[in-house]
Coordinates of C-alpha atoms (C1' of nucleotides) in Angstrom, one line a residue:
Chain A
X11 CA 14.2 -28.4 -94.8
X12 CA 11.6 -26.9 -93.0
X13 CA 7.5 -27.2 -93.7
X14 CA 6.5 -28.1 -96.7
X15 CA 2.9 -29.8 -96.0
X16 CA 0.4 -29.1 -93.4
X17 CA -0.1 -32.0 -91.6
X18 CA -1.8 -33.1 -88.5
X19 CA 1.1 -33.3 -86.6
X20 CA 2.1 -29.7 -87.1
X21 CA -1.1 -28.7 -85.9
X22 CA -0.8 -31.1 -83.3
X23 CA 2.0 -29.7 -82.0
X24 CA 1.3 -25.9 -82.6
X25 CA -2.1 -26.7 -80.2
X26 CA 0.1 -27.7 -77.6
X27 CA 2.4 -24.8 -77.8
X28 CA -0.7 -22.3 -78.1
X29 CA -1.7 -23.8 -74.8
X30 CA 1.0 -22.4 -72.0
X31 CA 4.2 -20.1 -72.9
X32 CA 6.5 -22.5 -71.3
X33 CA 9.9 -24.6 -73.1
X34 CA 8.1 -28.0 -73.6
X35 CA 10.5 -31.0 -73.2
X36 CA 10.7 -32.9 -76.8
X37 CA 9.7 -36.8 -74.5
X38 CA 7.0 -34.6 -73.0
X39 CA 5.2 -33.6 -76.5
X40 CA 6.0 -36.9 -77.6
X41 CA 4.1 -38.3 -74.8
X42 CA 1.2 -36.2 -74.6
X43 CA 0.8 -37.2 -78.5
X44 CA 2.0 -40.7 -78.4
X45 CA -1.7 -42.2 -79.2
X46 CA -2.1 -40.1 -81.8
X47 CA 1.9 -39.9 -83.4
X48 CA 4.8 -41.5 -83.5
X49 CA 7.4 -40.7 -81.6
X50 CA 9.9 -40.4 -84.5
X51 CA 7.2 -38.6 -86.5
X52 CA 7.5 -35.5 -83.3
X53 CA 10.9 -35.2 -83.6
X54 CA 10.9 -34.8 -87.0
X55 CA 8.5 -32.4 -87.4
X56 CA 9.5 -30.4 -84.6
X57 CA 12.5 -30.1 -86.7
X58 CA 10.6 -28.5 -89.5
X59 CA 9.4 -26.2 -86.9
X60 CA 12.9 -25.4 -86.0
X61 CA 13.8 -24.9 -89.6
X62 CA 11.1 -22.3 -90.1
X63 CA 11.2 -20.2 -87.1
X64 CA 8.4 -21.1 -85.6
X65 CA 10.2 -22.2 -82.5
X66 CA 13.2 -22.6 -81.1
X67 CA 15.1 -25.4 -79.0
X68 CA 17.7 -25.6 -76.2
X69 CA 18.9 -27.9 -73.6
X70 CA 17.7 -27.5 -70.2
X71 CA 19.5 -28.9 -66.8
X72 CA 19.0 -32.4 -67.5
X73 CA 20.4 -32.1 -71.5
X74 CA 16.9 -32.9 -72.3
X75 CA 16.2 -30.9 -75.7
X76 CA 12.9 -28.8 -74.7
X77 CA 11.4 -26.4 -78.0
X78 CA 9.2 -23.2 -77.1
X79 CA 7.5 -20.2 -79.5
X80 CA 9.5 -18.1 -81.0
X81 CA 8.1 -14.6 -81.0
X82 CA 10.4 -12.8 -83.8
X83 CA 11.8 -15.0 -86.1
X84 CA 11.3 -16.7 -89.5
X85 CA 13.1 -18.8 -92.1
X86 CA 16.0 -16.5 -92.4
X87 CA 16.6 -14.5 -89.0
X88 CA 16.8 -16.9 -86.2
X89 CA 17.7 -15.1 -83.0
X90 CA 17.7 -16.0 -79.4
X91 CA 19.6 -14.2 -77.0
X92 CA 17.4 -14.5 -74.2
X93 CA 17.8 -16.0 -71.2
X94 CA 16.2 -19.6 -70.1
X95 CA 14.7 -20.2 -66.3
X96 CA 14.2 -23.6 -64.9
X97 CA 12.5 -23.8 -61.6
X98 CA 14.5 -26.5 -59.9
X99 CA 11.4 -27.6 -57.4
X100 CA 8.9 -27.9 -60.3
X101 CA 11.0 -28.4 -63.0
X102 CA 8.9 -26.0 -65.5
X103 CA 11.1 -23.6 -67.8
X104 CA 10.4 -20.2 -69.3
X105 CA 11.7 -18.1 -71.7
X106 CA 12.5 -14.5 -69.9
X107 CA 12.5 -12.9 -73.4
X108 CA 11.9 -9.6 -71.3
X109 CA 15.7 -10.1 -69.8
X110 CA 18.8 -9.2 -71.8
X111 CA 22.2 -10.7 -70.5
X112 CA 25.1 -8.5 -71.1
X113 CA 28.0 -10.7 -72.9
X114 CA 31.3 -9.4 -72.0
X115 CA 33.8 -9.2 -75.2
X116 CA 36.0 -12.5 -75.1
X117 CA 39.6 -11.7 -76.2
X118 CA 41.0 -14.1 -79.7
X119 CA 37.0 -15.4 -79.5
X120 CA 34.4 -14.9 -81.4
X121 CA 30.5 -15.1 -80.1
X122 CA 28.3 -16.7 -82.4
X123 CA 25.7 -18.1 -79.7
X124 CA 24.7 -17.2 -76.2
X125 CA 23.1 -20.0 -74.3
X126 CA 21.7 -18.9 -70.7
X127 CA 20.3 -20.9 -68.4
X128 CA 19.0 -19.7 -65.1
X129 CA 18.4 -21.8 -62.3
X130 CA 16.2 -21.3 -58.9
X131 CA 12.8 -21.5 -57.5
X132 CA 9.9 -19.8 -59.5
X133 CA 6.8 -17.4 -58.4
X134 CA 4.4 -20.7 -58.1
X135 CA 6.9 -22.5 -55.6
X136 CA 8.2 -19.9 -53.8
X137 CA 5.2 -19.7 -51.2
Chain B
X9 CA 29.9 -38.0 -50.2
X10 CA 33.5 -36.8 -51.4
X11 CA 37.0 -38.4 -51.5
X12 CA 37.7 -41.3 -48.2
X13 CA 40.6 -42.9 -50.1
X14 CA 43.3 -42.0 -52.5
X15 CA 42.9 -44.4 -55.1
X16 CA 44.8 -44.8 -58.2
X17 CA 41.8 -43.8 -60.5
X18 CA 41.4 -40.3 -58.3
X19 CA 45.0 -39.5 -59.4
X20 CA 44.6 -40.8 -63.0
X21 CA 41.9 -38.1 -63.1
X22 CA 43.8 -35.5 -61.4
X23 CA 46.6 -36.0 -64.1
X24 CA 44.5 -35.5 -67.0
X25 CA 43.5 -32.1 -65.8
X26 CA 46.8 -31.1 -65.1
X27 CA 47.6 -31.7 -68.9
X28 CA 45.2 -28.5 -70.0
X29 CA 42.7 -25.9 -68.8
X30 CA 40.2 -27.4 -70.5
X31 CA 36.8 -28.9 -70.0
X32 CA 37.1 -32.4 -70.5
X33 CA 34.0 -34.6 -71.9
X34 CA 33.5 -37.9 -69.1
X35 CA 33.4 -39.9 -72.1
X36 CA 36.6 -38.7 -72.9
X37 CA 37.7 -39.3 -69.9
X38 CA 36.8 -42.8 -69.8
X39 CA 38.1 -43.7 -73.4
X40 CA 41.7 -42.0 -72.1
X41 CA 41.5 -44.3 -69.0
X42 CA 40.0 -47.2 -70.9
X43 CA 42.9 -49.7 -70.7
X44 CA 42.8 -49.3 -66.7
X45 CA 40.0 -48.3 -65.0
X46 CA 36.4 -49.0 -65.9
X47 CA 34.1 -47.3 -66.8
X48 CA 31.6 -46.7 -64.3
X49 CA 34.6 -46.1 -62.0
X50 CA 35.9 -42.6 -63.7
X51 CA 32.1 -41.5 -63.4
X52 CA 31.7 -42.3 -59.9
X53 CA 35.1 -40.6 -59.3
X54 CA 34.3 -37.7 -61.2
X55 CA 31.2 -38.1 -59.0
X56 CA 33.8 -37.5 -55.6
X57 CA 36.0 -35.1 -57.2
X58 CA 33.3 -32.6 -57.9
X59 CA 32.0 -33.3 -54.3
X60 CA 35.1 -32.0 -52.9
X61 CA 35.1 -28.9 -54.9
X62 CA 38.6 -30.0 -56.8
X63 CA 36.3 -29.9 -59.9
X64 CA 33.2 -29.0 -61.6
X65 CA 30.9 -30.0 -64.0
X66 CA 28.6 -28.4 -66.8
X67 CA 26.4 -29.6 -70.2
X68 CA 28.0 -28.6 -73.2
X69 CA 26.5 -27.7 -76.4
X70 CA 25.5 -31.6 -76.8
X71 CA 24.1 -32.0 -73.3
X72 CA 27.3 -34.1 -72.6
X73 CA 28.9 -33.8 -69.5
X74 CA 31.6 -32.1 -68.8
X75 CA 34.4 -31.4 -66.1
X76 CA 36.8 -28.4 -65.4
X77 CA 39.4 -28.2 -62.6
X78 CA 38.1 -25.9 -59.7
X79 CA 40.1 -22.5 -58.7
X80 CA 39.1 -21.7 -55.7
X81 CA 36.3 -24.3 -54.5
X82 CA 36.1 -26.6 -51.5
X83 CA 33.5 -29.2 -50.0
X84 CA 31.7 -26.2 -48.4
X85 CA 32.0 -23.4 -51.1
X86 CA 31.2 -24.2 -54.8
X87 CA 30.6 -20.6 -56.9
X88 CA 30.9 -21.6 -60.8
X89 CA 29.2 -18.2 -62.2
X90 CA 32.4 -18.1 -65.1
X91 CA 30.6 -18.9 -68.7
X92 CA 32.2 -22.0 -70.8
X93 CA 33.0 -21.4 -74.4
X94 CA 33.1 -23.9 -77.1
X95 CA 34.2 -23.7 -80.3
X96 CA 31.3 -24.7 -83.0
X97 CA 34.7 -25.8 -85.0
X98 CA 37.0 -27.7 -83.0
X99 CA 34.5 -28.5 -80.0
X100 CA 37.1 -28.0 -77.3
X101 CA 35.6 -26.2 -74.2
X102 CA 37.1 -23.6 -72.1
X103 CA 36.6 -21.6 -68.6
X104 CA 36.3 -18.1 -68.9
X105 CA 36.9 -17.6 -65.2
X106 CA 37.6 -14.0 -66.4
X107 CA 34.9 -13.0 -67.7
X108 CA 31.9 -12.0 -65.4
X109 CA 28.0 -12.3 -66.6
X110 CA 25.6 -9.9 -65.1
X111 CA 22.7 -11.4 -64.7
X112 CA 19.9 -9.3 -64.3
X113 CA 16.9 -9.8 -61.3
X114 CA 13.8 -11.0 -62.8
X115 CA 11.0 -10.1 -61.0
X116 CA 9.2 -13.1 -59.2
X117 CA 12.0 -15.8 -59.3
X118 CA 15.1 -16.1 -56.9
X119 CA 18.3 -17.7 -59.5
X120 CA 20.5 -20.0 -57.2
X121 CA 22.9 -21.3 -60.5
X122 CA 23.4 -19.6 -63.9
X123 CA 25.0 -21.4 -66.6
X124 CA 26.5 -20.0 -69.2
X125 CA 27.6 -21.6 -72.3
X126 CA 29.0 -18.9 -75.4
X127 CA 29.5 -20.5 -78.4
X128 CA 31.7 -19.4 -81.6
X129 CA 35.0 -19.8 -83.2
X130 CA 38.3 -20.1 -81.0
X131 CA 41.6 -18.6 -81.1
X132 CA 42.6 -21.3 -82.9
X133 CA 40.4 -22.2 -85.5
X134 CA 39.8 -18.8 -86.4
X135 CA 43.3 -18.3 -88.6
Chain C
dC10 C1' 52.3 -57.9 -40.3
dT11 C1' 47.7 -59.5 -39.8
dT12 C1' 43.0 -58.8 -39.2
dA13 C1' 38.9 -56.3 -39.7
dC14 C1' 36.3 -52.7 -41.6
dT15 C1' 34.6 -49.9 -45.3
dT16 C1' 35.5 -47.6 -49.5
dT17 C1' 36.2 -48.3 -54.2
dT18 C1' 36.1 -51.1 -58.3
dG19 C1' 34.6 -54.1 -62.2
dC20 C1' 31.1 -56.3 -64.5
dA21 C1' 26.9 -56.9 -66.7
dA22 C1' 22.7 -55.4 -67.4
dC23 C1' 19.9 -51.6 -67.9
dT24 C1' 17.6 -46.5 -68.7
dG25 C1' 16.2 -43.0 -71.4
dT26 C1' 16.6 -39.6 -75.1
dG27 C1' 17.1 -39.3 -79.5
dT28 C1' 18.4 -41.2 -84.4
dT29 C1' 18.4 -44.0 -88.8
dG30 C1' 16.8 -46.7 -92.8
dC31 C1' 13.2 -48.1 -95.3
dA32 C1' 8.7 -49.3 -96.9
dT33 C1' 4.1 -47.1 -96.7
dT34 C1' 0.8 -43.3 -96.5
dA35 C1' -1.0 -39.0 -97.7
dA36 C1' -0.6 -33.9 -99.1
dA37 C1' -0.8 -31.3 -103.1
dA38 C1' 0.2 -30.3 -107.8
dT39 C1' -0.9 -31.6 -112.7
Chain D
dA23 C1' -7.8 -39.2 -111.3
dT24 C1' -3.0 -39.6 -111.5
dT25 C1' 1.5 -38.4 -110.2
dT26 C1' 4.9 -36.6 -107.3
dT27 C1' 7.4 -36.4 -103.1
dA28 C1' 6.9 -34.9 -98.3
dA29 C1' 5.6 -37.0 -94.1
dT30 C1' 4.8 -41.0 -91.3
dG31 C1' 5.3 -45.5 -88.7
dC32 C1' 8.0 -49.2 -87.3
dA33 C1' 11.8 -51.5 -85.7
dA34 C1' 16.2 -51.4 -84.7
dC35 C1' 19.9 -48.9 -83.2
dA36 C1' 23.3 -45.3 -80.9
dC37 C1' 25.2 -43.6 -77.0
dA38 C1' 25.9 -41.2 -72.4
dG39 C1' 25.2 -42.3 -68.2
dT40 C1' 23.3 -45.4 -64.1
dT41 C1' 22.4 -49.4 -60.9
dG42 C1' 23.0 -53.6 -58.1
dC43 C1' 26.0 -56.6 -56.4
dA44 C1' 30.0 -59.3 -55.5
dA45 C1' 35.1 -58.9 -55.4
dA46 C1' 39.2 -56.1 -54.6
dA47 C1' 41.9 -52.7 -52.3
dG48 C1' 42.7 -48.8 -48.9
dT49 C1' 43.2 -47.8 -44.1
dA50 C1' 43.1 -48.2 -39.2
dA51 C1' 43.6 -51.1 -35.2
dG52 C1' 45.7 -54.7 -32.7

DNA sequence: CTTACTTTTGCAACTGTGTTGCATTAAAAT
DNA sequence: ATTTTAATGCAACACAGTTGCAAAAGTAAG
């Protein structure tokens, strides 16, 4: 349904997105906002987010839904092809939206949605 | 810790993946098994199977697990670069053992594990 | 075949993420 | 200021998967 009202918690959340480029885990925002919000009240209104292109949501390793920025899209053109990257010592996950993975034609299929997760040990834990 | 024992459950389990090439949900497996084994049995087995490299396991599109019968894996070697496809329709999942994904280096990060999941409309559903 | 040893199982209770229904609050339009 | 309806809070729920522990069942040894 997407936004309709600009409410505290949408700002909220925008604030913490503004803050670091990384795929924040949905418990994650709804702890670093749970004196302020409810919990039901951040999933909802990530949601709206969602709905409006603002940003977009996957799963990471664990199936725990995590949202980041989108950079491109709106109301009407949602697209994210690229690739996700979780850093299995630290956990953290970026978006490589620099990184195009080449989907090889599927015989009798037909792609709507690429979901890639990459997995391995990032630039801060690799020392 | 892998398989000590061949137990009645491990060849249950076996069965059900000789029926189909497909990626069966554990909570499918568990309500096909329901009237003999329990519940936290089939995961533990699962558990042992997929230590052994007879099969392996992935999050589908809902973050539930799932499990595929190995080709060529043992307890030593476990390579599952193949993406899974599941059909936004019908919501059965497939190996694409066929299919390769070139992955492309990204600069700062070493990738251990790449999952793949394509989504879209099967051969099936797609009449 | 019996015994001893250890893996596997069943049960019940629990975790954790995410969802639902409904009454209340608060944007925003009139 | 009043009305409208989106957004919120709360409590209860849903559901996949896990844990601890006692009982059962493989397996090897005698």
């Amino acid at each position: 349904m997407g936004i309709q009202r600009k409410t505290s918690t949408i700002g909220l959340l925008l604030d913490q997105f503004k803050k670091s480029n990384q795929a924040i885990a949905a418990v994650e925002l709804v702890d670093r906002l749970k004196e302020k919000v409810n919990k039901t009240t951040v999933y909802r209104a990530l949601e709206r987010l969602e709905d409006d292109g603002l940003v977009h949501s996957f799963l990471d390793r664990d199936g725990i839904k995590r949202y980041a920025i989108c950079q491109d899209c709106n109301k009407d053109s949602h697209v994210h092809d690229h690739p996700h990257f979780q850093c299995t010592n630290c956990g953290k996950v970026d978006c490589l939206e620099e990184a195009s993975v080449n989907i090889p034609k599927i015989s009798g299929r037909t792609i709507h949605k690429t979901d890639v997760l990459l997995q391995g040990i990032c630039e801060t834990c690799s020392v």
